[in-house]
Short mmCIF file of C-alpha atoms in Angstrom, two decimals:
data_model
loop_
_atom_site.label_atom_id
_atom_site.label_comp_id
_atom_site.label_asym_id
_atom_site.label_seq_id
_atom_site.Cartn_x
_atom_site.Cartn_y
_atom_site.Cartn_z
CA MET A 1 0.00 0.00 0.00
CA GLN A 2 1.33 3.44 -1.00
CA ILE A 3 -0.33 6.70 0.04
CA TYR A 4 0.04 10.02 -1.78
CA LEU A 5 -1.21 13.55 -1.08
CA VAL A 6 -2.97 14.73 -4.25
CA GLY A 7 -4.86 17.53 -5.94
CA GLY A 8 -5.78 20.84 -4.37
CA ALA A 9 -3.48 20.58 -1.37
CA ILE A 10 -0.42 20.29 -3.63
CA ARG A 11 -1.69 22.96 -6.02
CA ASP A 12 -2.34 25.52 -3.29
CA LYS A 13 0.92 24.76 -1.48
CA LEU A 14 2.83 25.41 -4.71
CA LEU A 15 0.84 28.63 -5.20
CA LYS A 16 1.61 29.61 -1.59
CA ARG A 17 -2.10 29.72 -0.82
CA PRO A 18 -3.62 28.35 2.40
CA VAL A 19 -4.29 24.61 2.23
CA LYS A 20 -7.88 24.16 3.40
CA GLU A 21 -8.22 20.40 3.08
CA LYS A 22 -6.14 17.40 2.18
CA ASP A 23 -7.11 14.55 -0.13
CA TRP A 24 -5.14 11.32 -0.37
CA VAL A 25 -4.98 8.53 -2.92
CA VAL A 26 -4.08 4.98 -1.96
CA VAL A 27 -2.35 2.71 -4.48
CA GLY A 28 -2.20 -1.06 -4.17
CA ALA A 29 -4.91 -1.54 -1.52
CA THR A 30 -8.33 -3.17 -1.40
CA PRO A 31 -11.41 -1.99 0.52
CA ASP A 32 -10.79 -4.82 3.00
CA ASP A 33 -7.24 -3.52 3.56
CA MET A 34 -8.65 -0.09 4.42
CA LEU A 35 -11.30 -1.46 6.75
CA ALA A 36 -8.73 -3.60 8.53
CA GLN A 37 -6.75 -0.44 9.37
CA GLY A 38 -9.77 1.33 10.83
CA TYR A 39 -10.75 3.51 7.86
CA ARG A 40 -14.49 4.24 7.55
CA PRO A 41 -16.14 3.85 4.11
CA VAL A 42 -18.09 6.85 2.73
CA GLY A 43 -17.97 6.47 -1.06
CA LYS A 44 -21.10 5.22 -2.84
CA ASP A 45 -19.92 5.26 -6.46
CA PHE A 46 -16.27 4.40 -5.74
CA PRO A 47 -14.18 3.42 -2.70
CA VAL A 48 -13.51 6.46 -0.51
CA PHE A 49 -12.65 6.20 3.18
CA LEU A 50 -12.20 8.53 6.14
CA HIS A 51 -9.01 8.29 8.20
CA PRO A 52 -9.80 7.00 11.71
CA ASP A 53 -8.01 9.93 13.38
CA THR A 54 -7.91 12.90 10.98
CA ASN A 55 -11.21 12.28 9.11
CA GLU A 56 -9.42 13.24 5.89
CA GLU A 57 -10.51 11.48 2.70
CA TYR A 58 -8.49 8.57 1.33
CA ALA A 59 -9.62 7.27 -2.07
CA LEU A 60 -8.40 4.08 -3.70
CA ALA A 61 -6.58 4.80 -6.96
CA ARG A 62 -9.07 4.32 -9.78
CA THR A 63 -9.71 4.63 -13.47
CA GLU A 64 -13.04 5.54 -15.03
CA ARG A 65 -14.60 4.55 -18.33
CA LYS A 66 -17.46 6.44 -19.96
CA THR A 67 -20.50 4.18 -20.36
CA GLY A 68 -23.42 6.62 -20.48
CA THR A 69 -24.44 10.27 -20.46
CA GLY A 70 -23.83 12.92 -17.85
CA TYR A 71 -21.41 12.90 -14.97
CA LYS A 72 -22.73 9.64 -13.52
CA GLY A 73 -22.33 7.63 -16.71
CA PHE A 74 -19.08 5.93 -15.70
CA THR A 75 -17.81 2.55 -14.62
CA CYS A 76 -15.01 2.60 -12.08
CA ASP A 77 -12.00 0.29 -11.66
CA ALA A 78 -10.36 0.60 -8.24
CA SER A 79 -8.37 -2.64 -8.33
CA THR A 80 -4.89 -2.96 -6.82
CA SER A 81 -3.35 -2.87 -10.31
CA VAL A 82 -4.32 0.80 -10.91
CA THR A 83 -1.22 3.00 -10.82
CA LEU A 84 -0.83 6.51 -9.46
CA GLU A 85 -0.30 7.89 -12.96
CA GLU A 86 -3.48 6.22 -14.19
CA ASP A 87 -5.38 7.80 -11.30
CA LEU A 88 -3.94 11.26 -12.02
CA LEU A 89 -4.77 10.89 -15.72
CA ARG A 90 -8.52 10.89 -14.99
CA ARG A 91 -8.38 14.28 -13.21
CA ASP A 92 -9.66 17.49 -14.75
CA LEU A 93 -6.74 19.95 -14.90
CA THR A 94 -2.99 19.45 -14.94
CA ILE A 95 -2.63 21.70 -11.88
CA ASN A 96 -4.89 19.25 -10.01
CA ALA A 97 -3.03 16.16 -11.26
CA ILE A 98 0.06 16.53 -9.05
CA ALA A 99 0.90 14.20 -6.16
CA GLU A 100 3.40 14.08 -3.30
CA ASP A 101 4.77 10.96 -1.59
CA ASN A 102 5.52 10.57 2.11
CA GLN A 103 9.09 11.76 1.51
CA GLY A 104 7.91 15.08 0.07
CA HIS A 105 8.80 14.14 -3.51
CA ILE A 106 6.54 15.65 -6.20
CA ILE A 107 5.07 13.35 -8.85
CA ASP A 108 3.94 15.43 -11.83
CA PRO A 109 3.48 13.32 -14.98
CA PHE A 110 1.36 15.91 -16.83
CA LYS A 111 3.46 19.06 -16.27
CA GLY A 112 1.10 20.64 -13.79
CA GLN A 113 3.91 22.63 -12.17
CA GLN A 114 4.81 24.12 -15.54
CA ASP A 115 1.19 25.20 -16.03
CA LEU A 116 1.15 26.66 -12.53
CA ASN A 117 4.24 28.71 -13.34
CA ASN A 118 2.74 29.82 -16.66
CA LYS A 119 -0.66 30.49 -15.05
CA ILE A 120 -2.59 28.21 -17.39
CA LEU A 121 -5.68 26.10 -16.73
CA ARG A 122 -5.26 23.09 -19.03
CA HIS A 123 -7.14 19.78 -19.24
CA VAL A 124 -5.17 16.62 -18.54
CA SER A 125 -6.58 14.44 -21.33
CA PRO A 126 -9.47 14.23 -23.82
CA ALA A 127 -11.38 12.34 -21.09
CA PHE A 128 -12.09 15.81 -19.66
CA ALA A 129 -15.01 16.00 -22.12
CA GLU A 130 -16.72 13.01 -20.52
CA ASP A 131 -17.80 14.90 -17.38
CA PRO A 132 -19.97 18.04 -17.83
CA VAL A 133 -19.32 19.20 -14.25
CA ARG A 134 -15.78 19.99 -15.34
CA VAL A 135 -16.99 22.96 -17.37
CA LEU A 136 -18.35 24.46 -14.16
CA ARG A 137 -15.21 23.56 -12.23
CA VAL A 138 -12.87 25.19 -14.76
CA ALA A 139 -15.02 28.33 -14.69
CA ARG A 140 -14.79 28.31 -10.89
CA PHE A 141 -11.01 27.89 -10.93
CA ALA A 142 -10.81 30.76 -13.43
CA ALA A 143 -12.74 32.89 -10.91
CA ARG A 144 -10.54 31.77 -8.03
CA TYR A 145 -7.18 32.40 -9.68
CA ALA A 146 -8.08 35.44 -11.79
CA TYR A 147 -6.23 37.69 -9.35
CA LEU A 148 -3.04 35.73 -10.11
CA GLY A 149 -3.48 36.17 -13.85
CA PHE A 150 -4.50 32.60 -14.76
CA ARG A 151 -6.09 31.98 -18.15
CA ILE A 152 -7.70 28.96 -19.78
CA ALA A 153 -5.69 27.15 -22.45
CA GLU A 154 -7.19 27.60 -25.93
CA GLN A 155 -7.52 23.85 -26.44
CA THR A 156 -9.35 23.50 -23.13
CA LEU A 157 -11.79 26.30 -23.97
CA GLU A 158 -12.45 24.67 -27.35
CA LEU A 159 -13.12 21.38 -25.59
CA MET A 160 -15.61 23.12 -23.29
CA GLN A 161 -17.33 24.71 -26.28
CA ASN A 162 -17.54 21.33 -28.02
CA MET A 163 -19.11 19.82 -24.90
CA ALA A 164 -21.74 22.55 -24.93
CA SER A 165 -22.56 22.07 -28.63
CA ALA A 166 -22.65 18.27 -28.22
CA GLY A 167 -25.39 18.53 -25.58
CA GLU A 168 -23.31 17.06 -22.79
CA LEU A 169 -24.21 19.95 -20.44
CA ASP A 170 -27.90 19.07 -20.74
CA TYR A 171 -27.28 16.22 -18.30
CA LEU A 172 -26.17 18.43 -15.41
CA VAL A 173 -28.54 18.08 -12.47
CA PRO A 174 -29.78 21.23 -10.68
CA GLU A 175 -28.19 20.34 -7.34
CA ARG A 176 -24.72 20.10 -8.87
CA VAL A 177 -25.13 23.33 -10.83
CA TRP A 178 -26.12 25.16 -7.65
CA GLN A 179 -23.27 23.56 -5.70
CA GLU A 180 -20.72 24.91 -8.18
CA LEU A 181 -22.50 28.26 -8.53
CA GLN A 182 -22.56 28.76 -4.77
CA LYS A 183 -18.84 28.00 -4.54
CA ALA A 184 -18.12 30.38 -7.43
CA LEU A 185 -20.04 33.18 -5.70
CA ALA A 186 -17.68 32.82 -2.74
CA GLU A 187 -14.60 33.43 -4.88
CA GLN A 188 -12.74 36.73 -5.09
CA HIS A 189 -13.87 37.36 -8.69
CA PRO A 190 -17.18 35.51 -9.21
CA ASP A 191 -17.89 37.58 -12.33
CA ILE A 192 -15.11 35.63 -14.09
CA PHE A 193 -17.10 32.43 -13.51
CA PHE A 194 -19.93 33.78 -15.66
CA GLU A 195 -17.60 35.29 -18.25
CA THR A 196 -15.97 31.88 -18.62
CA LEU A 197 -19.28 30.06 -18.95
CA ARG A 198 -20.33 32.55 -21.61
CA ALA A 199 -17.04 32.16 -23.49
CA SER A 200 -17.51 28.38 -23.46
CA HIS A 201 -21.11 28.71 -24.75
CA ALA A 202 -22.30 27.07 -21.53
CA LEU A 203 -24.09 30.01 -19.90
CA ALA A 204 -27.03 29.91 -22.31
CA ILE A 205 -27.54 26.24 -21.45
CA ILE A 206 -26.95 26.28 -17.70
CA ILE A 207 -28.21 29.74 -16.61
CA PRO A 208 -30.06 31.20 -19.61
CA GLU A 209 -31.61 33.95 -17.46
CA ILE A 210 -28.17 35.57 -17.12
CA ASP A 211 -27.08 34.89 -20.69
CA ARG A 212 -30.16 36.67 -22.11
CA LEU A 213 -29.09 39.94 -20.46
CA PHE A 214 -26.13 40.35 -22.82
CA GLY A 215 -26.98 42.53 -25.80
CA VAL A 216 -29.93 44.18 -24.06
CA PRO A 217 -29.34 47.98 -24.07
CA GLN A 218 -30.10 50.45 -21.27
CA THR A 219 -30.27 54.24 -21.28
CA ALA A 220 -26.79 55.75 -21.35
CA GLN A 221 -27.82 58.43 -18.85
CA HIS A 222 -28.16 55.88 -16.06
CA HIS A 223 -25.96 53.16 -17.54
CA PRO A 224 -22.87 54.44 -19.37
CA GLU A 225 -21.86 50.80 -19.92
CA ILE A 226 -25.13 50.37 -21.94
CA ASP A 227 -25.22 46.53 -22.05
CA THR A 228 -27.32 44.92 -19.30
CA GLY A 229 -25.14 41.81 -19.17
CA VAL A 230 -22.01 43.92 -18.73
CA HIS A 231 -23.80 45.92 -16.02
CA THR A 232 -24.84 42.71 -14.24
CA LEU A 233 -21.26 41.45 -13.95
CA MET A 234 -20.09 44.90 -12.85
CA VAL A 235 -22.72 44.79 -10.09
CA LEU A 236 -21.50 41.35 -9.07
CA GLN A 237 -17.94 42.74 -8.90
CA GLN A 238 -19.10 45.55 -6.64
CA ALA A 239 -21.09 43.16 -4.43
CA SER A 240 -17.92 41.10 -4.00
CA LEU A 241 -16.09 44.20 -2.79
CA LEU A 242 -18.90 45.17 -0.41
CA SER A 243 -19.75 41.80 1.11
CA ASN A 244 -18.52 38.23 1.56
CA SER A 245 -22.12 37.03 1.71
CA THR A 246 -22.97 34.72 -1.18
CA SER A 247 -26.65 35.66 -0.64
CA VAL A 248 -25.85 39.33 -1.31
CA ARG A 249 -23.78 38.39 -4.34
CA PHE A 250 -26.54 36.17 -5.75
CA ALA A 251 -29.09 38.95 -5.29
CA ALA A 252 -26.76 41.36 -7.08
CA LEU A 253 -26.35 38.88 -9.92
CA THR A 254 -30.10 38.45 -10.45
CA HIS A 255 -31.40 41.96 -9.68
CA ASP A 256 -32.06 42.91 -13.33
CA LEU A 257 -33.31 39.63 -14.84
CA GLY A 258 -36.51 41.40 -15.87
CA LYS A 259 -34.70 43.56 -18.42
CA ALA A 260 -34.23 40.52 -20.66
CA ALA A 261 -38.03 40.27 -20.85
CA THR A 262 -38.58 43.90 -21.94
CA PRO A 263 -40.17 44.06 -25.41
CA LYS A 264 -37.54 45.22 -27.90
CA GLU A 265 -39.72 48.09 -29.09
CA GLU A 266 -39.42 49.59 -25.58
CA TRP A 267 -35.59 49.48 -25.48
CA PRO A 268 -33.52 51.08 -24.02
CA ARG A 269 -36.17 51.80 -21.33
CA HIS A 270 -37.27 48.99 -19.03
CA ILE A 271 -40.56 49.97 -17.44
CA ALA A 272 -41.80 47.47 -14.81
CA HIS A 273 -38.70 45.31 -15.14
CA GLU A 274 -38.64 44.95 -11.36
CA GLU A 275 -41.80 42.85 -11.14
CA ARG A 276 -40.90 40.82 -14.23
CA GLY A 277 -37.48 40.23 -12.69
CA ALA A 278 -38.91 39.03 -9.38
CA VAL A 279 -40.97 36.41 -11.25
CA LEU A 280 -37.91 35.27 -13.23
CA VAL A 281 -35.85 34.98 -10.04
CA GLU A 282 -38.54 32.75 -8.56
CA GLN A 283 -38.54 30.55 -11.67
CA MET A 284 -34.75 30.32 -11.80
CA CYS A 285 -34.52 29.39 -8.11
CA LYS A 286 -37.20 26.72 -8.54
CA ARG A 287 -35.44 25.20 -11.54
CA LEU A 288 -32.01 25.09 -9.90
CA LYS A 289 -33.41 24.18 -6.46
CA ILE A 290 -31.77 27.20 -4.87
CA PRO A 291 -32.41 27.55 -1.10
CA ASN A 292 -35.19 29.88 0.02
CA ALA A 293 -32.81 32.19 1.93
CA TYR A 294 -31.10 33.05 -1.37
CA LYS A 295 -34.37 33.26 -3.29
CA ASP A 296 -36.11 35.53 -0.78
CA LEU A 297 -33.34 38.13 -0.73
CA ALA A 298 -32.93 38.02 -4.53
CA VAL A 299 -36.67 38.51 -5.10
CA LEU A 300 -36.66 41.42 -2.65
CA VAL A 301 -33.76 43.14 -4.43
CA ALA A 302 -35.24 42.53 -7.89
CA ARG A 303 -38.58 43.99 -6.84
CA TYR A 304 -37.48 46.98 -4.76
CA HIS A 305 -33.98 48.10 -5.84
CA LEU A 306 -35.34 51.15 -7.66
CA GLN A 307 -37.27 52.21 -4.56
CA CYS A 308 -34.02 51.96 -2.62
CA HIS A 309 -32.25 54.20 -5.14
CA ARG A 310 -35.10 56.74 -4.81
CA ALA A 311 -35.12 56.58 -1.01
CA PHE A 312 -34.97 60.34 -0.48
CA GLU A 313 -38.07 60.83 -2.67
CA LEU A 314 -40.24 58.25 -0.89
CA ARG A 315 -43.14 59.40 1.24
CA ALA A 316 -43.40 58.22 4.82
CA ASN A 317 -46.04 55.59 4.03
CA THR A 318 -44.00 54.28 1.07
CA LEU A 319 -40.94 54.00 3.30
CA LEU A 320 -42.95 52.10 5.87
CA ASN A 321 -44.40 49.78 3.23
CA LEU A 322 -40.87 49.07 1.97
CA PHE A 323 -39.73 48.18 5.50
CA GLU A 324 -42.72 45.90 5.98
CA LYS A 325 -42.37 44.19 2.58
CA ALA A 326 -38.66 43.65 3.29
CA GLY A 327 -39.38 42.21 6.73
CA ALA A 328 -37.00 44.83 8.15
CA PHE A 329 -38.67 44.96 11.58
CA ARG A 330 -38.36 41.20 12.04
CA ASN A 331 -35.03 40.73 10.30
CA PRO A 332 -32.84 43.88 10.19
CA GLU A 333 -29.85 41.81 9.04
CA LYS A 334 -31.68 40.77 5.87
CA PHE A 335 -32.53 44.42 5.24
CA GLU A 336 -28.83 45.30 5.56
CA GLN A 337 -28.10 42.66 2.91
CA PHE A 338 -30.79 44.22 0.70
CA LEU A 339 -29.06 47.61 1.05
CA LEU A 340 -25.67 46.14 0.15
CA ALA A 341 -27.03 44.57 -3.04
CA CYS A 342 -28.70 47.86 -3.99
CA GLU A 343 -25.46 49.76 -3.36
CA ALA A 344 -23.65 47.28 -5.61
CA ASP A 345 -26.24 48.01 -8.31
CA ALA A 346 -25.66 51.76 -8.01
CA ARG A 347 -21.88 51.34 -8.24
CA GLY A 348 -21.88 48.67 -10.93
CA ARG A 349 -21.87 51.24 -13.71
CA LYS A 350 -19.06 52.55 -15.86
CA GLY A 351 -17.27 55.43 -14.10
CA ARG A 352 -19.45 55.22 -10.97
CA GLU A 353 -17.63 52.48 -9.10
CA GLN A 354 -16.46 54.87 -6.35
CA ASN A 355 -19.68 56.86 -6.00
CA PRO A 356 -21.11 57.24 -2.49
CA TYR A 357 -24.48 55.66 -1.72
CA PRO A 358 -26.09 57.81 1.01
CA GLN A 359 -29.44 56.05 0.51
CA ALA A 360 -28.20 53.15 2.65
CA ALA A 361 -27.44 55.28 5.71
CA TYR A 362 -30.68 57.22 5.20
CA LEU A 363 -32.82 54.06 5.12
CA LYS A 364 -31.02 52.59 8.16
CA SER A 365 -31.74 55.77 10.11
CA ALA A 366 -35.36 55.83 8.94
CA LEU A 367 -35.80 52.21 10.00
CA ALA A 368 -34.26 52.90 13.41
CA SER A 369 -36.71 55.77 13.82
CA ALA A 370 -39.71 53.59 12.90
CA MET A 371 -38.53 50.84 15.25
CA THR A 372 -38.91 53.17 18.24
CA VAL A 373 -42.65 52.53 17.91
CA ASN A 374 -43.74 49.28 19.57
CA ALA A 375 -46.98 47.64 20.60
CA LYS A 376 -46.73 48.10 24.37
CA PRO A 377 -48.47 51.49 24.76
CA PHE A 378 -51.35 50.39 22.51
CA ILE A 379 -51.84 47.19 24.48
CA GLU A 380 -51.92 49.27 27.66
CA GLN A 381 -54.65 51.39 26.04
CA GLY A 382 -56.71 48.21 25.70
CA LEU A 383 -56.41 47.84 21.92
CA GLN A 384 -56.44 44.35 20.42
CA GLY A 385 -55.51 42.56 17.20
CA LYS A 386 -55.91 44.63 14.05
CA ALA A 387 -56.48 47.79 16.08
CA ILE A 388 -52.96 47.46 17.51
CA ALA A 389 -51.50 46.91 14.02
CA ASP A 390 -53.37 49.92 12.63
CA ALA A 391 -52.28 52.14 15.51
CA MET A 392 -48.65 51.08 15.10
CA TYR A 393 -48.79 51.69 11.35
CA ASN A 394 -50.24 55.18 11.76
CA THR A 395 -47.79 56.10 14.52
CA ARG A 396 -44.85 54.82 12.50
CA CYS A 397 -46.02 56.90 9.52
CA THR A 398 -46.14 59.98 11.75
CA THR A 399 -42.70 59.16 13.14
CA LEU A 400 -41.26 58.78 9.64
CA LYS A 401 -42.81 62.07 8.51
CA LYS A 402 -41.06 63.74 11.42
CA PHE A 403 -37.83 61.93 10.58
CA LYS A 404 -38.00 63.07 6.96
CA GLN A 405 -38.64 66.68 7.97
CA GLU A 406 -35.77 66.72 10.46
CA TYR A 407 -33.45 65.09 7.92
CA GLN A 408 -34.40 67.68 5.31
CA ASN A 409 -33.84 70.54 7.77
CA ARG A 410 -30.38 69.21 8.59
CA HIS A 411 -29.38 68.88 4.94
CA ASP A 412 -30.90 72.06 3.50
#
């Protein structure tokens, strides 16, 4: 039995990045050998075990042969005759096909170190095309290492494009798409993930709601960048600078989906795109089985981002309705996330990346003012049920009118 450290741990160590987890491959062992040493089996499709002390994953060296469609259409050979090089050959990128033995010696049969030095994402073998998930993974690695200057090898991009045209991406299941999308949103440059998918012709297949935004014009007065798709990725960039929350970033990504549904004869204006967008966000989240926490914030931002931008113009009752629709009294943290996504939208425009967004502070102060009103005094007056709710609503409106007047006096 020989054990090697493989994949991401080697790649990130060579890149001088933090190693978050370690994966190991075991050559020359059987499942019974692993069980006899106390390893716990976890793999369903192929033999993977957890170390009895560290809980790190140890997989038996294996080869895979394509027998069907999609990323599950494989037969696996994990016999003791499978070599380390054969195991590394089945991996996606050369930079992930590097191993290290227990003496610290690097085994690199596919020149992964050379590609690391040259900052290239390159497929290991033509077998790359057998697994559609790899298109998503390469896009995610492009997003992760964009700050280092990595680029995708031309042959690899062509292979990804061929996979898209061959229909291989049609077999991706929603759960796996969301898993990769969620990871990509957590990267430093998630916008590169979508640029890569678009360049590989995969975006129109996997997330058509985003792809349709490209080529849709907006008014130059509000959007000097003109193109809605370009604006969307600029907003995602700004959201990444403002927040580490993948919920905020997802809401920023999907805030303008409704503009793709604007009739062409109305371009470059997009009247009522907010409501159309909210419906499209709901549909997209249902199709990709995206968790409700992401969906709820994204729908909120799609529906009310223009109200947020016009915060100073809103009447007291409109402000209060916004707070209630956003659930701001029950969940102020979610409202803060809403404000961050709206700020990203305001800054995600050519030449306006550094603009201040005073609407956020204004709305936080207005909410704090409205929250000074609570039910206790109305209960003490003997009011019940709807009468309490009505009294609170009216008093909060009065409080917000006073807030607006005082704010205006201070800023005149």
